[in-house]
Coordinates of C-alpha atoms in Angstrom, one line a residue:
Chain M
M1437 CA -9.2 5.6 31.8
D1438 CA -7.6 9.5 31.0
T1439 CA -8.8 11.5 33.9
S1440 CA -7.0 8.7 35.9
E1441 CA -4.3 8.9 34.0
D1442 CA -3.6 12.5 33.8
I1443 CA -3.5 12.4 37.9
L1444 CA -1.0 9.9 37.8
Q1445 CA 0.6 11.9 34.8
Q1446 CA 0.0 15.1 37.3
A1447 CA 1.5 12.4 40.7
S1448 CA 4.6 11.9 38.1
A1449 CA 5.9 15.0 37.2
D1450 CA 5.3 15.9 41.4
L1451 CA 7.6 13.6 42.3
V1452 CA 9.9 14.7 39.1
R1453 CA 10.1 18.2 40.4
G1454 CA 10.7 16.4 43.9
S1455 CA 13.9 14.5 43.0
D1456 CA 16.8 15.7 41.9
T1457 CA 16.5 13.9 37.8
A1458 CA 18.1 15.5 35.2
R1459 CA 15.4 17.7 33.5
P1460 CA 12.9 18.0 36.5
A1461 CA 11.8 21.4 35.3
K1462 CA 11.3 20.9 31.6
A1463 CA 9.4 17.9 32.0
A1464 CA 7.4 19.5 35.1
R1465 CA 6.1 22.3 32.2
L1466 CA 5.2 20.7 28.7
S1467 CA 1.6 20.4 29.1
P1468 CA 0.0 17.1 27.7
S1469 CA -1.7 19.3 24.6
F1470 CA 1.6 20.6 24.4
V1471 CA 2.8 17.3 24.5
S1472 CA -0.4 15.5 21.7
W1473 CA 1.1 18.2 19.3
L1474 CA 5.0 17.5 19.8
Q1475 CA 3.6 14.1 18.7
A1476 CA 1.5 14.1 16.2
G1477 CA 2.4 17.7 14.2
P1478 CA 5.5 16.6 12.8
M1479 CA 3.1 13.9 10.8
M1480 CA 0.3 16.2 10.0
L1481 CA 3.2 18.6 8.9
V1482 CA 4.3 16.0 5.9
F1483 CA 0.2 14.9 5.4
L1484 CA -0.7 18.9 5.2
A1485 CA 2.4 19.0 2.9
F1486 CA 2.3 16.2 0.3
F1487 CA -1.0 15.9 0.6
L1488 CA -3.2 17.8 2.0
I1489 CA -2.2 21.4 0.0
P1490 CA -2.3 19.2 -3.6
L1491 CA -5.0 17.8 -4.2
V1492 CA -5.8 21.2 -3.6
F1493 CA -3.1 22.6 -5.7
V1494 CA -4.7 20.2 -8.4
V1495 CA -8.3 21.5 -7.8
I1496 CA -6.5 25.1 -8.2
V1497 CA -4.8 23.9 -11.7
S1498 CA -7.7 21.8 -13.1
F1499 CA -9.5 25.2 -13.3
W1500 CA -5.5 27.2 -15.2
D1501 CA -5.5 28.0 -18.9
Y1502 CA -2.2 26.6 -20.7
N1503 CA -0.8 26.4 -23.9
E1504 CA 2.3 24.0 -25.7
Y1505 CA 4.8 24.7 -23.2
Q1506 CA 3.5 26.3 -20.2
L1507 CA 1.5 27.1 -16.9
L1508 CA -1.3 30.1 -17.1
P1509 CA -2.7 31.1 -14.1
A1510 CA -5.6 32.6 -15.0
F1511 CA -9.2 31.1 -14.7
S1512 CA -10.0 28.3 -17.4
G1513 CA -12.5 26.2 -17.7
R1514 CA -10.0 24.8 -20.9
G1515 CA -8.6 21.5 -18.7
Y1516 CA -12.4 20.0 -18.5
T1517 CA -14.1 21.9 -21.5
D1518 CA -10.7 20.1 -23.4
T1519 CA -11.5 16.8 -21.7
F1520 CA -15.0 16.6 -22.7
E1521 CA -15.1 17.8 -26.6
G1522 CA -16.8 16.3 -29.0
C1523 CA -19.1 14.5 -26.0
I1524 CA -22.4 16.4 -26.6
A1525 CA -22.2 16.5 -30.1
Q1526 CA -21.8 13.2 -30.1
L1527 CA -24.9 12.0 -28.1
P1528 CA -26.3 9.7 -28.1
E1529 CA -23.0 7.9 -28.8
L1530 CA -20.5 7.4 -26.5
C1531 CA -17.6 9.4 -26.9
T1532 CA -14.4 8.6 -26.0
I1533 CA -13.5 9.8 -22.2
A1534 CA -16.7 8.3 -21.7
K1535 CA -16.5 4.9 -23.1
T1536 CA -13.0 5.6 -21.6
Y1537 CA -14.4 5.9 -17.7
V1538 CA -17.1 3.2 -18.5
K1539 CA -13.7 0.7 -19.1
T1540 CA -12.2 1.9 -16.5
L1541 CA -14.7 0.9 -14.1
K1542 CA -16.2 -1.6 -16.0
L1543 CA -12.6 -3.5 -15.1
C1544 CA -12.8 -2.3 -11.7
F1545 CA -16.2 -3.9 -10.9
L1546 CA -14.0 -7.3 -12.7
V1547 CA -11.2 -7.2 -10.8
W1548 CA -13.5 -6.3 -7.5
A1549 CA -16.0 -9.5 -7.8
I1550 CA -13.1 -11.8 -8.0
T1551 CA -11.0 -10.6 -5.5
L1552 CA -13.7 -10.4 -3.1
F1553 CA -14.6 -14.0 -4.0
I1554 CA -10.9 -15.4 -3.5
G1555 CA -10.3 -13.0 -0.9
F1556 CA -13.6 -14.1 0.9
W1557 CA -13.2 -17.6 1.2
V1558 CA -9.3 -17.5 1.9
A1559 CA -9.4 -15.3 4.7
Y1560 CA -12.5 -17.8 5.7
F1561 CA -10.0 -21.1 5.8
L1562 CA -7.1 -18.5 7.6
A1563 CA -10.2 -17.4 10.1
F1564 CA -12.6 -20.3 10.8
H1565 CA -10.7 -23.6 9.7
V1566 CA -7.0 -23.4 11.1
K1567 CA -6.9 -23.2 14.5
S1568 CA -3.8 -23.1 14.8
K1569 CA -2.7 -19.6 15.7
T1570 CA 1.2 -20.7 14.2
W1571 CA -0.3 -22.1 11.4
Q1572 CA -2.5 -19.0 11.4
M1573 CA 0.4 -16.1 12.3
G1574 CA 2.2 -18.0 8.7
L1575 CA -0.1 -18.8 6.3
S1576 CA -0.9 -14.7 7.0
L1577 CA 2.1 -14.3 6.1
L1578 CA 2.2 -16.3 3.2
C1579 CA -0.4 -14.1 1.6
T1580 CA 1.1 -11.2 3.1
I1581 CA 4.5 -11.6 1.7
P1582 CA 3.7 -10.8 -1.7
F1583 CA 2.7 -7.7 -1.7
W1584 CA 6.1 -6.1 0.2
T1585 CA 7.5 -6.4 -2.7
S1586 CA 7.5 -5.4 -6.0
N1587 CA 4.4 -4.8 -8.6
V1588 CA 6.0 -4.4 -11.5
I1589 CA 8.2 -7.8 -11.3
R1590 CA 4.9 -9.4 -9.9
M1591 CA 3.0 -8.6 -13.8
I1592 CA 6.4 -9.0 -15.3
A1593 CA 6.0 -12.8 -14.2
W1594 CA 2.8 -13.3 -16.6
I1595 CA 5.0 -12.9 -19.6
P1596 CA 6.7 -16.5 -19.5
L1597 CA 3.0 -18.4 -19.0
L1598 CA 1.2 -16.5 -21.3
G1599 CA 2.9 -15.1 -23.8
R1600 CA 2.7 -16.2 -27.3
N1601 CA 5.7 -19.2 -26.7
G1602 CA 4.5 -19.2 -23.1
L1603 CA 3.2 -21.8 -20.6
V1604 CA 0.0 -21.7 -21.0
N1605 CA -0.2 -22.0 -24.9
S1606 CA 3.1 -23.9 -25.6
G1607 CA 0.7 -26.6 -23.1
L1608 CA -2.6 -26.7 -24.7
M1609 CA -0.5 -26.9 -28.1
K1610 CA 0.6 -29.8 -26.7
T1611 CA -2.3 -31.3 -25.7
G1612 CA -3.9 -31.0 -29.4
L1613 CA -6.3 -28.1 -27.8
I1614 CA -5.5 -25.2 -29.8
N1615 CA -4.1 -25.2 -33.5
Q1616 CA -2.3 -21.7 -33.5
P1617 CA -0.7 -19.5 -30.6
V1618 CA -4.7 -18.1 -28.2
E1619 CA -3.5 -14.1 -28.6
W1620 CA -5.8 -12.3 -25.9
L1621 CA -4.0 -14.1 -22.9
L1622 CA -1.3 -11.9 -23.1
F1623 CA -1.6 -7.9 -23.4
S1624 CA -5.1 -7.6 -23.1
E1625 CA -8.4 -7.0 -21.1
F1626 CA -7.6 -10.6 -19.3
S1627 CA -4.4 -9.9 -18.8
V1628 CA -5.1 -6.9 -16.9
V1629 CA -7.3 -8.3 -14.7
L1630 CA -5.6 -10.7 -13.7
A1631 CA -3.1 -9.8 -13.2
L1632 CA -4.5 -6.3 -11.1
V1633 CA -6.5 -9.4 -9.4
H1634 CA -3.4 -11.3 -8.5
L1635 CA -2.1 -8.1 -6.6
F1636 CA -4.6 -6.8 -5.2
T1637 CA -6.5 -9.9 -3.2
F1638 CA -4.1 -9.2 -0.3
F1639 CA -6.1 -6.3 0.6
M1640 CA -9.5 -7.7 0.5
V1641 CA -7.9 -11.0 2.3
V1642 CA -6.5 -8.8 5.3
P1643 CA -8.7 -6.2 6.8
I1644 CA -11.7 -9.6 5.8
F1645 CA -9.6 -12.1 8.1
N1646 CA -9.9 -8.6 11.0
S1647 CA -13.1 -8.3 10.9
M1648 CA -13.3 -12.5 10.7
I1649 CA -11.2 -13.1 13.6
R1650 CA -12.6 -11.3 16.0
I1651 CA -16.0 -13.0 15.6
D1652 CA -16.8 -14.5 18.2
K1653 CA -17.1 -18.8 18.2
A1654 CA -19.8 -18.3 20.5
L1655 CA -22.7 -17.4 18.1
I1656 CA -21.8 -19.6 15.1
E1657 CA -22.2 -22.6 17.4
A1658 CA -25.1 -20.7 18.3
A1659 CA -26.6 -21.0 15.0
Y1660 CA -25.5 -24.1 14.8
D1661 CA -27.5 -25.5 18.2
A1662 CA -30.5 -23.2 16.7
G1663 CA -30.6 -25.5 13.2
A1664 CA -29.2 -23.9 10.3
T1665 CA -27.4 -25.2 7.8
G1666 CA -23.7 -24.2 6.5
F1667 CA -25.2 -22.2 4.6
Q1668 CA -27.8 -20.4 6.9
T1669 CA -25.1 -19.5 8.7
L1670 CA -22.5 -17.9 6.8
V1671 CA -25.4 -16.5 5.5
N1672 CA -27.0 -14.8 8.2
V1673 CA -24.5 -14.4 11.1
I1674 CA -20.5 -14.5 9.8
I1675 CA -20.9 -12.3 6.1
P1676 CA -23.2 -9.6 8.0
L1677 CA -20.5 -9.5 11.2
A1678 CA -17.6 -9.9 8.0
K1679 CA -19.5 -6.1 6.8
P1680 CA -16.6 -4.2 8.2
G1681 CA -14.1 -6.3 6.9
I1682 CA -15.9 -6.6 3.6
V1683 CA -16.1 -2.9 2.9
I1684 CA -12.4 -1.8 3.6
G1685 CA -11.5 -3.7 2.0
S1686 CA -13.4 -3.7 -1.4
I1687 CA -13.2 0.3 -0.8
F1688 CA -9.1 0.0 -1.1
V1689 CA -9.6 -2.2 -4.0
I1690 CA -12.1 0.0 -6.0
T1691 CA -10.0 2.8 -5.8
I1692 CA -6.3 1.5 -5.9
V1693 CA -8.0 0.6 -9.8
M1694 CA -9.7 3.2 -10.3
G1695 CA -6.8 5.6 -10.4
D1696 CA -3.7 2.2 -11.9
F1697 CA -2.1 3.0 -15.0
I1698 CA 0.7 1.1 -14.6
T1699 CA -1.0 -2.2 -14.4
I1700 CA -3.1 -1.5 -16.7
G1701 CA -0.6 0.2 -19.2
V1702 CA 2.2 -3.6 -18.6
M1703 CA -0.3 -5.4 -18.8
G1704 CA -2.5 -3.7 -21.6
G1705 CA 0.0 -3.2 -23.9
Q1706 CA 0.4 0.9 -23.2
Q1707 CA -2.7 -0.4 -25.5
I1708 CA -6.1 0.1 -23.2
A1709 CA -7.7 3.4 -21.9
A1710 CA -8.8 3.9 -18.2
A1711 CA -8.9 6.8 -16.6
G1712 CA -5.9 7.2 -14.1
K1713 CA -4.4 6.6 -18.8
I1714 CA -5.1 9.8 -19.3
I1715 CA -3.7 12.0 -16.8
E1716 CA -0.6 10.3 -16.9
T1717 CA -0.8 10.5 -20.7
R1718 CA -1.9 14.3 -20.5
V1719 CA 1.4 15.1 -18.8
N1720 CA 3.6 13.1 -20.5
A1721 CA 1.5 16.1 -22.7
L1722 CA 2.9 18.7 -20.5
Q1723 CA -0.7 20.5 -20.4
F1724 CA -0.8 20.4 -16.4
P1725 CA -4.7 22.3 -16.3
A1726 CA -5.8 19.0 -18.3
A1727 CA -4.6 16.3 -16.0
A1728 CA -5.9 17.8 -12.7
A1729 CA -8.9 18.2 -14.5
N1730 CA -9.3 14.7 -14.7
A1731 CA -7.4 13.6 -11.8
V1732 CA -10.8 15.7 -9.9
I1733 CA -13.5 14.2 -12.5
L1734 CA -11.4 10.8 -10.7
L1735 CA -11.9 11.8 -7.5
V1736 CA -14.5 13.2 -7.5
I1737 CA -16.3 9.5 -9.3
T1738 CA -14.2 7.9 -6.2
F1739 CA -14.8 10.1 -3.2
L1740 CA -18.5 9.0 -4.2
I1741 CA -18.0 5.2 -4.4
I1742 CA -16.5 5.3 -0.3
T1743 CA -19.2 7.9 0.6
M1744 CA -21.6 5.0 -1.1
M1745 CA -20.1 2.0 0.7
S1746 CA -19.2 4.0 4.2
R1747 CA -23.2 4.4 4.2
I1748 CA -22.8 1.1 4.9
V1749 CA -20.6 0.7 8.3
D1750 CA -19.0 3.8 10.1
I1751 CA -14.8 2.7 9.4
K1752 CA -13.1 4.6 11.8
K1753 CA -15.2 2.4 14.8
E1754 CA -13.7 -0.9 12.3
L1755 CA -9.8 0.2 13.3
Chain Y
M749 CA -15.9 -27.0 15.8
K750 CA -16.3 -30.9 16.5
E751 CA -14.1 -33.7 16.3
G752 CA -12.6 -34.4 12.5
R753 CA -12.9 -32.2 9.6
P754 CA -15.5 -30.8 7.9
R755 CA -15.5 -32.2 3.9
S756 CA -15.6 -27.7 4.0
F757 CA -12.3 -27.6 5.4
Y758 CA -10.7 -30.0 2.1
V759 CA -11.7 -27.7 -0.1
L760 CA -11.3 -24.8 1.1
A761 CA -8.0 -25.7 1.9
I762 CA -6.9 -26.8 -2.1
F763 CA -8.7 -23.1 -2.9
F764 CA -5.9 -20.9 -0.6
A765 CA -3.1 -24.1 -1.9
A766 CA -4.1 -22.8 -5.0
Y767 CA -4.7 -19.2 -3.7
V768 CA -1.1 -19.5 -3.1
L769 CA 0.3 -21.5 -5.9
F770 CA -1.7 -17.9 -7.7
L771 CA 0.6 -15.9 -5.7
Y772 CA 4.0 -17.7 -6.0
G773 CA 4.3 -19.8 -9.6
P774 CA 5.0 -16.5 -12.1
M775 CA 7.2 -14.6 -9.2
I776 CA 8.8 -18.1 -9.7
A777 CA 8.9 -18.4 -12.8
I778 CA 10.6 -15.0 -13.3
Y779 CA 13.8 -16.1 -10.8
V780 CA 14.5 -19.9 -12.5
L781 CA 14.2 -17.7 -15.5
S782 CA 16.2 -15.2 -15.0
F783 CA 19.5 -17.8 -14.1
Q784 CA 18.6 -18.9 -18.4
G785 CA 22.3 -19.2 -20.3
P786 CA 23.7 -16.7 -22.9
Q787 CA 21.3 -17.8 -25.2
G788 CA 18.2 -16.9 -22.9
G789 CA 15.2 -15.7 -24.0
L790 CA 12.1 -15.0 -22.5
T791 CA 9.9 -18.1 -22.4
F792 CA 10.3 -21.3 -21.0
P793 CA 11.6 -23.8 -21.7
M794 CA 15.3 -22.3 -20.7
N795 CA 17.5 -22.4 -22.4
G796 CA 21.3 -23.2 -20.3
V797 CA 21.5 -22.2 -16.6
S798 CA 24.1 -19.5 -15.5
T799 CA 24.4 -16.4 -13.9
Y800 CA 25.4 -14.6 -17.1
W801 CA 22.1 -12.5 -16.9
L802 CA 22.9 -11.2 -13.6
A803 CA 26.6 -10.1 -14.2
K804 CA 25.4 -8.6 -17.4
L805 CA 23.3 -6.5 -15.3
F806 CA 26.0 -5.7 -12.6
Q807 CA 28.6 -4.1 -15.7
G808 CA 25.5 -1.6 -16.9
T809 CA 24.1 -2.9 -19.9
G810 CA 23.7 0.2 -21.2
I811 CA 19.9 -0.2 -20.7
V812 CA 20.3 1.3 -16.8
D813 CA 22.4 2.4 -14.7
L814 CA 21.3 -0.1 -12.3
G815 CA 24.2 0.7 -9.4
A816 CA 22.9 4.9 -9.4
A817 CA 19.5 3.5 -10.0
F818 CA 20.0 0.8 -7.0
R819 CA 22.0 2.9 -4.1
R820 CA 19.4 6.2 -5.4
S821 CA 16.6 3.8 -3.8
L822 CA 17.6 1.8 -1.2
L823 CA 18.8 5.9 -0.1
L824 CA 15.6 6.4 0.2
G825 CA 13.9 3.7 1.4
I826 CA 16.3 3.8 4.6
I827 CA 14.9 7.6 5.0
V828 CA 11.8 6.1 4.7
M829 CA 11.7 3.5 6.6
A830 CA 14.1 6.5 10.0
V831 CA 10.9 8.2 9.1
T832 CA 8.4 7.0 8.9
V833 CA 9.5 4.6 12.6
V834 CA 10.0 7.9 13.6
L835 CA 7.2 9.9 13.0
S836 CA 4.3 6.6 13.1
V837 CA 5.5 5.6 17.0
A838 CA 5.4 9.4 17.8
A839 CA 1.4 9.6 16.6
G840 CA 0.5 6.7 18.0
M841 CA 1.7 7.9 20.9
A842 CA -0.1 10.8 20.9
F843 CA -3.5 8.6 20.0
R844 CA -3.5 7.1 23.1
R845 CA -5.1 10.4 24.8
K846 CA -7.5 12.4 23.3
F847 CA -6.0 16.0 21.3
K848 CA -7.0 18.6 19.3
A849 CA -7.3 18.1 15.0
Q850 CA -6.8 14.0 15.8
S851 CA -9.6 12.9 13.9
I852 CA -8.1 15.2 11.1
L853 CA -4.6 13.1 11.2
F854 CA -6.6 10.3 11.4
Y855 CA -8.8 11.0 7.7
S856 CA -5.5 11.9 6.3
A857 CA -4.2 9.7 7.1
I858 CA -7.4 7.2 5.4
A859 CA -7.7 9.5 2.5
S860 CA -4.0 9.5 1.5
L861 CA -3.9 5.3 1.9
I862 CA -7.0 5.1 -0.4
V863 CA -6.6 8.4 -2.7
P864 CA -5.4 6.7 -6.0
S865 CA -1.6 7.3 -6.5
I866 CA -1.5 9.4 -9.5
I867 CA -4.1 12.1 -7.6
T868 CA -1.4 12.7 -5.2
S869 CA 1.5 12.1 -7.2
L870 CA 0.4 14.9 -10.2
G871 CA -0.2 16.5 -7.1
I872 CA 2.9 16.9 -5.6
S873 CA 4.5 17.1 -8.7
L874 CA 2.4 20.8 -9.5
E875 CA 3.1 21.8 -6.3
F876 CA 6.8 21.7 -6.7
R877 CA 6.9 23.5 -10.4
I878 CA 4.7 26.3 -8.9
V879 CA 6.9 27.0 -6.2
D880 CA 10.2 26.7 -8.8
D881 CA 7.9 28.6 -11.3
L882 CA 7.7 31.2 -7.5
I883 CA 11.0 31.6 -6.9
K884 CA 12.5 31.6 -10.1
A885 CA 10.2 34.8 -10.8
H886 CA 11.4 36.5 -7.1
W887 CA 14.5 35.0 -6.6
N888 CA 16.6 34.1 -8.4
E889 CA 16.0 33.2 -12.4
N890 CA 18.8 30.7 -12.8
F891 CA 16.8 28.3 -10.9
E892 CA 16.3 24.8 -11.4
T893 CA 13.6 22.6 -9.5
S894 CA 13.7 22.3 -6.2
M895 CA 11.6 17.9 -7.4
G896 CA 13.7 15.2 -5.9
L897 CA 14.3 12.3 -4.9
L898 CA 15.0 14.0 -1.1
T899 CA 12.3 16.5 -1.2
S900 CA 9.4 15.4 -3.7
G901 CA 10.1 12.2 -3.6
L902 CA 11.0 11.7 -0.4
G903 CA 7.9 13.0 0.3
A904 CA 5.4 11.3 -2.4
H905 CA 7.3 7.9 -1.0
L906 CA 5.6 9.3 3.0
T907 CA 1.8 9.2 2.6
W908 CA 1.9 5.7 1.0
T909 CA 4.0 5.0 4.6
L910 CA 2.7 6.7 7.2
P911 CA -1.1 5.4 7.3
F912 CA 0.6 1.4 7.3
G913 CA 3.0 3.1 10.6
L914 CA 0.0 4.7 11.6
L915 CA -2.1 2.1 11.6
I916 CA 0.5 -1.1 13.2
M917 CA 0.3 1.6 15.7
F918 CA -2.8 1.6 16.8
A919 CA -2.8 -2.5 16.1
I920 CA -0.2 -2.4 19.3
F921 CA -1.9 -0.1 21.3
N922 CA -5.3 -1.7 21.3
R923 CA -3.3 -4.3 22.7
F924 CA -1.0 -2.3 25.5
D925 CA -1.2 -2.3 28.6
P926 CA -1.1 1.3 30.1
R927 CA -0.5 -0.3 34.0
L928 CA 2.5 -1.0 32.6
E929 CA 2.7 2.8 32.4
E930 CA 1.4 3.5 35.5
A931 CA 3.9 1.9 37.1
A932 CA 6.4 3.2 35.9
R933 CA 5.2 6.5 36.5
D934 CA 4.3 5.3 40.0
L935 CA 8.3 4.2 40.5
G936 CA 8.9 8.3 39.7
A937 CA 9.7 7.6 36.4
T938 CA 9.3 11.4 33.8
P939 CA 7.5 10.6 30.7
W940 CA 10.6 9.7 28.8
Q941 CA 12.4 8.1 30.8
A942 CA 9.0 5.5 30.8
F943 CA 9.2 5.4 26.8
R944 CA 12.5 4.1 27.3
H945 CA 12.5 1.7 29.7
V946 CA 8.7 0.8 29.5
V947 CA 7.4 0.9 26.8
L948 CA 9.5 1.4 24.1
P949 CA 10.9 -2.6 24.5
I950 CA 7.3 -3.9 24.7
I951 CA 7.0 -3.0 21.5
L952 CA 9.6 -2.6 20.0
P953 CA 8.6 -5.9 18.1
S954 CA 6.3 -3.8 15.9
V955 CA 8.6 -0.8 16.1
I956 CA 10.6 -3.2 13.8
G957 CA 7.7 -3.9 12.0
I958 CA 7.1 -0.9 10.6
G959 CA 10.3 -0.5 9.9
L960 CA 10.1 -3.2 7.3
F961 CA 6.8 -2.0 6.0
G962 CA 8.7 1.9 5.2
F963 CA 11.1 0.5 3.8
T964 CA 9.7 -1.9 1.2
L965 CA 6.9 -0.4 0.5
S966 CA 9.0 2.9 -0.5
W967 CA 11.6 0.4 -2.1
D968 CA 8.7 -0.7 -3.9
E969 CA 7.1 2.3 -4.9
L970 CA 6.3 3.1 -8.2
A971 CA 2.9 5.0 -9.4
R972 CA 3.4 8.2 -6.7
S973 CA 7.3 8.2 -7.5
S974 CA 6.2 7.9 -10.7
Q975 CA 5.5 11.7 -11.2
A976 CA 6.7 13.8 -8.0
I977 CA 10.3 12.3 -8.0
G978 CA 12.5 14.6 -10.4
A979 CA 14.6 13.9 -12.9
V980 CA 16.6 11.2 -11.7
N981 CA 14.3 7.4 -11.3
T982 CA 14.5 4.6 -8.6
L983 CA 14.6 1.3 -9.5
P984 CA 11.2 0.3 -9.9
L985 CA 11.1 3.1 -12.3
D986 CA 14.0 2.0 -13.4
L987 CA 12.2 -1.6 -14.3
Q988 CA 9.3 -0.3 -15.9
G989 CA 11.0 1.7 -18.6
L990 CA 12.4 -1.3 -19.0
T991 CA 9.4 -2.9 -20.1
T992 CA 8.7 -2.1 -23.3
T993 CA 11.9 -2.6 -24.8
V994 CA 13.7 -5.6 -23.6
T995 CA 13.7 -8.6 -25.1
N996 CA 16.0 -10.8 -22.9
P997 CA 16.6 -11.4 -19.5
D998 CA 18.3 -9.2 -17.8
I999 CA 13.9 -7.4 -16.7
Y1000 CA 14.2 -10.9 -14.8
A1001 CA 17.6 -10.9 -13.7
L1002 CA 16.4 -7.0 -12.8
G1003 CA 13.1 -7.7 -10.6
T1004 CA 15.1 -11.3 -9.6
I1005 CA 17.9 -8.5 -7.1
I1006 CA 15.2 -6.5 -6.1
S1007 CA 13.1 -9.0 -5.5
A1008 CA 16.5 -10.6 -3.6
V1009 CA 16.8 -7.0 -1.7
S1010 CA 13.3 -7.5 -0.3
F1011 CA 13.1 -10.9 1.1
A1012 CA 16.6 -10.5 2.8
V1013 CA 14.4 -6.7 4.4
I1014 CA 11.3 -9.7 5.4
T1015 CA 14.0 -11.9 6.5
L1016 CA 16.5 -9.8 8.7
A1017 CA 13.5 -7.7 10.4
L1018 CA 11.0 -11.4 10.8
G1019 CA 14.4 -12.9 12.7
T1020 CA 14.8 -10.0 14.8
I1021 CA 11.7 -9.7 15.8
H1022 CA 11.5 -13.3 16.6
I1023 CA 14.8 -12.8 18.8
L1024 CA 13.1 -10.1 20.6
N1025 CA 10.3 -12.1 21.2
K1026 CA 11.9 -15.1 22.5
R1027 CA 14.3 -12.5 25.2
Q1028 CA 10.8 -10.7 26.5
A1029 CA 9.5 -14.5 26.6
A1030 CA 12.6 -15.3 28.9
K1031 CA 14.1 -12.8 30.3
G1032 CA 11.8 -9.9 30.0
S1033 CA 11.1 -8.4 33.5
D1034 CA 8.5 -9.9 35.8
A1035 CA 6.6 -6.5 35.6
G1036 CA 2.3 -7.3 34.4
K1037 CA 2.8 -11.3 34.9
G1038 CA 0.8 -10.9 37.6
L1039 CA -1.7 -8.2 35.9
V1040 CA -2.4 -10.1 32.9

């Protein structure tokens, strides 16, 4: 393919040189690799300037010193020691920071499990039960549109439902199931998990759906013909083949929840500590090295989770 | 597979419907509540029906300068959209043949998508602070800051929209028949002419999709803006600030307006895509028809 394209390109360049088009000489002089650089270079520059270099700065600054009002560019482990202050002395009790990370992991696991369950069955329905292409498109779009709208709005949308005088509480009161409004519905771990599931199930549905529509229907027919029950087909054929999508979706959800501080802040009533929240709090206190140190810790944990998951499947091959 | 639908179809159809209700129900609740009367509160039942709270936003309630934030978000969204479209299409073209640094670019895009936003945001803010300090130390003591909507803010948004743009381009070129382009070259088209007259018209609907992603992702972006945007706020940032203080439905009204813009852009883009697809089907050239 590549070679035939190259030959064609060469041929067309020759043709151009022969004809009298606007800029023949220039068009012929550009080598394919130069064109590639020209095409991909700008995007690479953006990632370099706004992603890769910033990441390097996070790591460097995490080893800088600081006082109340400024950064001191001198090597120091204070960002890290301040973070883990008193942790060793407190053992075997968990210190605040360790508890925060455990809680973040717990939230993360809950959201992951729920979004995986919902996402899998929604994708399954769209991929295997919706036969017409138009309906498939329409229903997928229906699931996608909320992803295109503001997260904060989708968070505060729970207030009229879950609040002290919200629909759920007043409904339960009217039916006589409870006498007092249930307090844990809003500004609690419950509401945080609910909102995260509400916001991010999309990231599970799309990759799992993409894996599922690539499954050859003949394989499923074959499983039925060989006498497999629906459940056996699901476990032995569909789930293994949908695994890449499941892994990619899981990586998205886990990394988003690990770093989230906005949903946890708004839905937790600013009361629940989480990994992302620590960074935000440190930044607000202008303790940048400590913020950066926490960012590095979060990055390492996230990276470990991704490495573990990508052992299961080659991500690049799937995209 | 056989005639009739299995029972699992109905179970899953109900599950799907419940999911859609879960997705949309709460959002609809706040859209409805933003049309309350002047005495309205944060919860049901509604207290009268009016456009009082929406109107109040445009008068400027004092809590947030809606007009300015609105214009800032709009400006940033449009620029992000344009840059995302141009850079994604260009990079997508590059990925059609092998080039050095291909995998570096690919992994940068994927990493940018999955590294938690707060880390990217913090990194950009540190980068700009350090640059500011350097400028102050070496060139100009009175220098304020290089952080801003169209410097650090634009960069932060692009790290979020470009990966999506690139992934959409991959999806497009997976389905693209390169023989159409070869035919154009055989007829003597320059690479630019082949792109302009053959490739672009075919991929145009999806390119509009990239623009749609670019604008709406930027318009609603929050986590990456939070540390990186500098002194000014975008609309979502203002909205987030309001969540802790406000007890009036004007926050819902603001939510309704932000959503209305998102929905307008989505509808406009999908409508354009639909029209383009129809035109392509109706009067597209017969090139390729014999091939597929």
